[in-house]
CSV table of C-alpha atoms in Angstrom, one decimal:
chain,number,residue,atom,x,y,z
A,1,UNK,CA,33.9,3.0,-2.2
A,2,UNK,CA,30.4,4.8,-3.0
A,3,UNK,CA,31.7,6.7,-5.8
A,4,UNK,CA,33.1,3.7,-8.1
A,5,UNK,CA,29.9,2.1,-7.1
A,6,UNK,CA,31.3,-1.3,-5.7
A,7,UNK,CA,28.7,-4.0,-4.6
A,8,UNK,CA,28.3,-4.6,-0.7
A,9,UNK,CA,27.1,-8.4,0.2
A,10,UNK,CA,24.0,-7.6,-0.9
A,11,UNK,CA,24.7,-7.8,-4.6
A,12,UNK,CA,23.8,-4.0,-4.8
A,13,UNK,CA,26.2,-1.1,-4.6
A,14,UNK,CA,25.6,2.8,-4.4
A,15,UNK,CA,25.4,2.9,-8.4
A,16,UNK,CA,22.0,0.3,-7.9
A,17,UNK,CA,18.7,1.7,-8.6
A,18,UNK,CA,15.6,1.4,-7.0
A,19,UNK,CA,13.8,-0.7,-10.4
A,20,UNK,CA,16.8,-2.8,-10.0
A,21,UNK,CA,16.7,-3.3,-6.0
A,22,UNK,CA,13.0,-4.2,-6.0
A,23,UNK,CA,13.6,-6.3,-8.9
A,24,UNK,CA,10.9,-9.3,-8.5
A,25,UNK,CA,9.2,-7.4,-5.1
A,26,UNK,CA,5.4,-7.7,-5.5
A,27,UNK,CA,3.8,-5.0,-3.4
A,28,UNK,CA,0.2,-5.5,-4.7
A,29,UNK,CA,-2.0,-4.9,-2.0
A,30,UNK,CA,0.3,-2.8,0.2
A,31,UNK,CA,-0.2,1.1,0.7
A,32,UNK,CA,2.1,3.7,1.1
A,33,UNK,CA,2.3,7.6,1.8
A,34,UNK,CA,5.2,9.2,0.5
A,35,UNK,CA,5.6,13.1,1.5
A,36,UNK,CA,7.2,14.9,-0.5
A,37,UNK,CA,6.7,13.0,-4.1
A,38,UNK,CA,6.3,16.0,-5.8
A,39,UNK,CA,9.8,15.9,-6.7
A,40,UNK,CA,13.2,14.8,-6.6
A,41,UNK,CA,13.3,11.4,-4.7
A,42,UNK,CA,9.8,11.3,-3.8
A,43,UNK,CA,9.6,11.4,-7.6
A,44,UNK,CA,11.0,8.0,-8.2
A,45,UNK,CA,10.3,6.5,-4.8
A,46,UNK,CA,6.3,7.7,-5.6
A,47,UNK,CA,7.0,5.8,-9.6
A,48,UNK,CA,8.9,2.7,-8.3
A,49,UNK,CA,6.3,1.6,-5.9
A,50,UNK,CA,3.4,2.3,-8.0
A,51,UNK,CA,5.1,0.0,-10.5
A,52,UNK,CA,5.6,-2.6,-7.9
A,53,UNK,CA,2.1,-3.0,-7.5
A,54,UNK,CA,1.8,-0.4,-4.2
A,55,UNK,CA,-1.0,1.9,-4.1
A,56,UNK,CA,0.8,5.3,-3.4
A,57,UNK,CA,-0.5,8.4,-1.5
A,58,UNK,CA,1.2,11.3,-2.5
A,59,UNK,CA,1.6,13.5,0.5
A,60,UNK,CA,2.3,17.3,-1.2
A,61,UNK,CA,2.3,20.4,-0.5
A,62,UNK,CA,1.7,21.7,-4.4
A,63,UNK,CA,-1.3,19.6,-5.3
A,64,UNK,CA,-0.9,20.8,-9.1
A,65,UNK,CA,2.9,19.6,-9.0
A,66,UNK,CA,1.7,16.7,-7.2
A,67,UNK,CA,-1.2,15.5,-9.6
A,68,UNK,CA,1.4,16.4,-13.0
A,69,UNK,CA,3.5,13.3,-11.7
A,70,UNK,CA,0.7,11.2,-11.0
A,71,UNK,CA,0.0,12.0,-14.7
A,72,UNK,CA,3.4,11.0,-16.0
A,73,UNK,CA,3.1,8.2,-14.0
A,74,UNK,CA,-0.2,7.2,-15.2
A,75,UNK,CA,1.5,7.2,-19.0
A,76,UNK,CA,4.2,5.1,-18.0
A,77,UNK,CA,2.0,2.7,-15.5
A,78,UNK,CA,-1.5,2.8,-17.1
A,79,UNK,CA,-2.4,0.6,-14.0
A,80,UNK,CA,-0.7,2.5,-11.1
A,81,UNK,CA,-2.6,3.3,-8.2
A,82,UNK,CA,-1.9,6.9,-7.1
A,83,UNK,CA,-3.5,9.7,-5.5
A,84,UNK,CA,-3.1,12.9,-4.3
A,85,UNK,CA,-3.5,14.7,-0.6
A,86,UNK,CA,-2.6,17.9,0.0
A,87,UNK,CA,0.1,17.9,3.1
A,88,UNK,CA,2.2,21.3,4.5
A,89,UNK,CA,4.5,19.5,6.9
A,90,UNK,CA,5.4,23.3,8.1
A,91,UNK,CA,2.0,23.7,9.5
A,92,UNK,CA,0.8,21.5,12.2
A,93,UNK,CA,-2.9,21.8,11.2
A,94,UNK,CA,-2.4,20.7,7.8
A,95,UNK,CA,-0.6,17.8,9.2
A,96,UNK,CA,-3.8,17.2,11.5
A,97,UNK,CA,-6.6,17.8,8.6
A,98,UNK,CA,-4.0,15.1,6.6
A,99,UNK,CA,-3.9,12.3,9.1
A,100,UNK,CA,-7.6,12.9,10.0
A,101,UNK,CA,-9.0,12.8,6.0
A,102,UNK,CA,-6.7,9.9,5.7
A,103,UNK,CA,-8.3,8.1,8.9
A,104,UNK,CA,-11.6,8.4,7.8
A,105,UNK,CA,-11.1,7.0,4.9
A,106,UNK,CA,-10.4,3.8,6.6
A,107,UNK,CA,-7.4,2.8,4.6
A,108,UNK,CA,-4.8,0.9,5.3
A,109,UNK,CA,-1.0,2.0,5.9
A,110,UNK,CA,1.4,-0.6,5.4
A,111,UNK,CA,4.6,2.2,4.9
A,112,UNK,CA,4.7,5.5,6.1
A,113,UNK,CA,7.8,7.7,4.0
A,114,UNK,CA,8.7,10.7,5.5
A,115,UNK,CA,11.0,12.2,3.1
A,116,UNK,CA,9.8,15.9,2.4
A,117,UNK,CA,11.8,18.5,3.4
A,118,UNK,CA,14.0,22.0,3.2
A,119,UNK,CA,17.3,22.5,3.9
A,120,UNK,CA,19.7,25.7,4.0
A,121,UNK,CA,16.5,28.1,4.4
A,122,UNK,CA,17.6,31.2,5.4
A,123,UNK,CA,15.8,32.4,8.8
A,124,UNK,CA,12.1,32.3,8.6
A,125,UNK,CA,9.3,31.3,10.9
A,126,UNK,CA,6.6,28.7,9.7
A,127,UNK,CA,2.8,29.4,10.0
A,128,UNK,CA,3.2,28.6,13.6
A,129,UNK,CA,5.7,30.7,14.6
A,130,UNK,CA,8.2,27.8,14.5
A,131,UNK,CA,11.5,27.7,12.7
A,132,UNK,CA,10.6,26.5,9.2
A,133,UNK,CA,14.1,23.5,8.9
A,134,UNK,CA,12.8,22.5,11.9
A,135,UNK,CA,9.2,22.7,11.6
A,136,UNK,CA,9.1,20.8,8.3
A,137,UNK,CA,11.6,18.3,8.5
A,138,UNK,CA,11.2,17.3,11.8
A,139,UNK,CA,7.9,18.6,13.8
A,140,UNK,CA,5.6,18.2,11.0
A,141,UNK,CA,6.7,14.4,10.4
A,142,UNK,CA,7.0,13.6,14.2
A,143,UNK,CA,3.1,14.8,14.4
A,144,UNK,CA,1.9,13.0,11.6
A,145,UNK,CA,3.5,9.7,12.4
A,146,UNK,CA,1.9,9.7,15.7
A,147,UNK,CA,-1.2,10.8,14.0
A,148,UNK,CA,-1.1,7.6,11.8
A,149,UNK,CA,0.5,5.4,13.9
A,150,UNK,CA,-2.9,3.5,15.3
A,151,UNK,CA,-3.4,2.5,11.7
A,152,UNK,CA,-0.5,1.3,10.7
A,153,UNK,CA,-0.7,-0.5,14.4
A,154,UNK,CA,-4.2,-2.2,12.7
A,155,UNK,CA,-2.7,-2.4,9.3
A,156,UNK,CA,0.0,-4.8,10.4
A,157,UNK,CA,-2.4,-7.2,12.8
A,158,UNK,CA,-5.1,-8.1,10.3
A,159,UNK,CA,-2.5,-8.3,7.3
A,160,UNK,CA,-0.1,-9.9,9.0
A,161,UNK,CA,2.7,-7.9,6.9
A,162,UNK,CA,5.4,-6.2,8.8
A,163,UNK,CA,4.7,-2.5,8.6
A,164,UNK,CA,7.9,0.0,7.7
A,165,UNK,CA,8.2,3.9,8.9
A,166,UNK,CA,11.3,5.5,6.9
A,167,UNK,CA,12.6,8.8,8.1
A,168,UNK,CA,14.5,10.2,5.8
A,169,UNK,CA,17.7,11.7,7.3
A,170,UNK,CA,21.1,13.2,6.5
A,171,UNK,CA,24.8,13.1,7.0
A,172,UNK,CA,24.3,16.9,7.9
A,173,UNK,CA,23.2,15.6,11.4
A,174,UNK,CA,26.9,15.6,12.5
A,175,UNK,CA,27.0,19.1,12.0
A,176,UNK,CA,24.8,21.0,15.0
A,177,UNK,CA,25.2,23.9,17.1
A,178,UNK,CA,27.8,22.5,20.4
A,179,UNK,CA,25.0,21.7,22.4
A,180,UNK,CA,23.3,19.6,19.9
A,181,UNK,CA,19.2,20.4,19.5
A,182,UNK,CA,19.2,23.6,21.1
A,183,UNK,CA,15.1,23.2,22.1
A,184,UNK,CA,15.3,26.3,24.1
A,185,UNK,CA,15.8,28.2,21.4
A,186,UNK,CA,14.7,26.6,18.3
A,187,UNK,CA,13.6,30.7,17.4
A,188,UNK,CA,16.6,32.6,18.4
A,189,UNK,CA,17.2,34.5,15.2
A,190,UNK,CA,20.4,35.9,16.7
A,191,UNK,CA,22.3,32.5,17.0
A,192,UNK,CA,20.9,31.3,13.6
A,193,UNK,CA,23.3,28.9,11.2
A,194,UNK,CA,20.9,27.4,8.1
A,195,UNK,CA,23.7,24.6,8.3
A,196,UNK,CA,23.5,23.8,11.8
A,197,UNK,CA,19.9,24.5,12.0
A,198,UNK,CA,19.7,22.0,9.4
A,199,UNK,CA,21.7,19.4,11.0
A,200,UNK,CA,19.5,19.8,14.3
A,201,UNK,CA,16.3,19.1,12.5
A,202,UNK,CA,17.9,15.7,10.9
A,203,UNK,CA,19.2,14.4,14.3
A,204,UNK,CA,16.1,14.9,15.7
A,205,UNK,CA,14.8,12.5,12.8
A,206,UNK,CA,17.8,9.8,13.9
A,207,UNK,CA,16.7,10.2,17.6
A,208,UNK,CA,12.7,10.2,17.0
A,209,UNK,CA,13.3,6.7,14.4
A,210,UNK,CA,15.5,5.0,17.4
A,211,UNK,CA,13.2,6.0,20.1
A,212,UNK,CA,9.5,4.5,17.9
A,213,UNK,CA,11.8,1.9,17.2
A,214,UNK,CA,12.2,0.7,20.8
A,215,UNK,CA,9.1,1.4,22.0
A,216,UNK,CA,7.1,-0.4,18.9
A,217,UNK,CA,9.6,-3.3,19.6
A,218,UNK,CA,8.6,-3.1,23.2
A,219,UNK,CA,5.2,-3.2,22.1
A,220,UNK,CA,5.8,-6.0,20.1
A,221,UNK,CA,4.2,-4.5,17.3
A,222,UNK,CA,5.7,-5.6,13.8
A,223,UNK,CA,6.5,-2.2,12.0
A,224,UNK,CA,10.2,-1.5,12.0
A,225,UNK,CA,11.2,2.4,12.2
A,226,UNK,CA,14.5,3.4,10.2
A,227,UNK,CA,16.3,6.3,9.7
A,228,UNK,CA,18.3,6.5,6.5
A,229,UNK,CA,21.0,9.0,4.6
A,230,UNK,CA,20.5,8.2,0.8
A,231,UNK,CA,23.2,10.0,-0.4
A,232,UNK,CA,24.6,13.3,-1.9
A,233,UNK,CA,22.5,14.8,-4.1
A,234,UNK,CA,21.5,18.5,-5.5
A,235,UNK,CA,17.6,18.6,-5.4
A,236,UNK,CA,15.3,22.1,-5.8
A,237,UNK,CA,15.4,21.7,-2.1
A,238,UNK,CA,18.4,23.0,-1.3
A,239,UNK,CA,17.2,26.8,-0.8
A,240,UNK,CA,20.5,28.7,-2.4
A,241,UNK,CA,21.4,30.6,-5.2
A,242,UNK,CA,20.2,29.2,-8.6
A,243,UNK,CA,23.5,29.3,-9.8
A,244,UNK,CA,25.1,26.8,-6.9
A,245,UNK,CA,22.0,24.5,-8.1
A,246,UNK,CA,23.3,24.7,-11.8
A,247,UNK,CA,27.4,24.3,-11.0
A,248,UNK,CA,26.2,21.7,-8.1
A,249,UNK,CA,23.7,19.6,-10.9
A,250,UNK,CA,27.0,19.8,-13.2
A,251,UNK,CA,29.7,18.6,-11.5
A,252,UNK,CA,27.2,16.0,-9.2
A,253,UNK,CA,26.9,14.1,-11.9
A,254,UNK,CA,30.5,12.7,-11.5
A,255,UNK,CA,30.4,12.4,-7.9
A,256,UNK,CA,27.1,12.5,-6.4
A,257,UNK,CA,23.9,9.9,-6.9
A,258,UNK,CA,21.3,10.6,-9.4
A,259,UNK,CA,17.5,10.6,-8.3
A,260,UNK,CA,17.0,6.8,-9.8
A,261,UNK,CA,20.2,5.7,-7.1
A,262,UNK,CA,19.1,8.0,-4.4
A,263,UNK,CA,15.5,6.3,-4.4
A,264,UNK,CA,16.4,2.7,-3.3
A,265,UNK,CA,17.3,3.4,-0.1
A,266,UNK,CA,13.9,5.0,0.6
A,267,UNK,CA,12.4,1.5,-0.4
């Protein structure tokens, strides 16, 4: 069982960390964009693969939070290679002037992380008049995936090294309105649930990691596409009281993954 932290086949169990999964993994010359990595898992995803030898992108929305982690990463990794872009996955332009800067840079893009995200937001509309859950965890990574997918396409024929694109998804996906992803009306304010609204934008993460799955594997090209639930876990994401965070934080710690566990899965 998770909780007791029991080792699968693998050797690892739910209790293994993501310094002890990648345990031997040389990543140098890889390159990888995280979103997100301005905290909680993105944290320690963003600090494991820069200590790996990855070069990491950063994808955030708060460049100052975002370049005081590269700092505290720098101190612990004088050699990491990290840098910051500034990425607002609830507006689809700032997912376009993202993928675009990043294109012209001519980079490569071995892994793609798409792990930012909200979750219990009370009703509110993003810049582009889209429901922000849905908007940000889903519409703003569907878009930039596709935006960066021709590179990562490149990336994996002249390196020869299998590509990886990592949604990062939920057990909430079970719980959805009855009629699953209700795309007709993403906006109705009247039938709004934060929980079900939730759950709708991390099935449509499952179902848009199946579907590039299939068709990359139709394609032939070598990046897999995965969809993963890393575990409970109370992060500044969850948009409730600051009191639920507190009680949550205390009693998590007996039952729920810490941030080092919850990163693994991610890599």
């Amino acid at each position: 069982m998770w909780i007791f932290g029991w080792k699968g086949p693998s050797g690892f169990s739910s209790r293994s960390t993501a310094e002890e999964v990648t345990q031997g993994i040389d990543g140098t010359g890889l390159t990888a964009i995280v979103t997100g990595s301005s905290s909680g898992i993105g944290v320690e995803t963003t600090r494991v693969l820069a200590l790996r030898g990855v070069h990491v992108i950063m994808a955030v929305r708060n460049m100052d939070a975002g370049r005081n982690i590269k700092e505290q990463i720098l101190k612990e990794i004088p050699d990491a290679k990290i840098d910051v872009m500034k990425l607002d996955l609830s507006s689809m332009g700032s997912v376009r002037k993202f993928a675009s800067d990043y294109n012209e840079l001519g980079r490569p893009l071995n892994l793609l992380i798409n792990n930012a995200g909200v979750i219990v937001s009370p009703f509110m509309l993003s810049q582009d008049n889209i429901e922000l859950q849905f908007a940000t965890n889903h519409l703003g990574h569907f878009l930039l995936t596709n935006l960066l997918l021709e590179t990562m396409k490149k990336t994996a024929r002249e390196s020869n090294k299998e590509g990886r694109i990592i949604n990062v998804s939920s057990m909430g996906h079970r719980f959805v309105f009855g009629e699953g992803i209700r795309f007709d009306k993403i906006n109705d304010e009247s039938g709004y649930n934060m929980w079900f609204a939730y759950g709708q934008s991390k099935l449509a993460n499952i179902l848009h990691a199946n579907e590039l799955a299939r068709r990359l594997k139709e394609e032939g090209v070598e990046i897999t596409a995965n969809s993963v639930h890393p575990g409970a876990i109370v992060t500044n994401i969850l948009r409730v009281p600051r009191f639920i965070i507190v009680i949550g934080s205390i009693l998590g710690k007996y039952v729920l993954k810490s941030v080092h566990e919850h990163a693994w899965s991610l890599i």
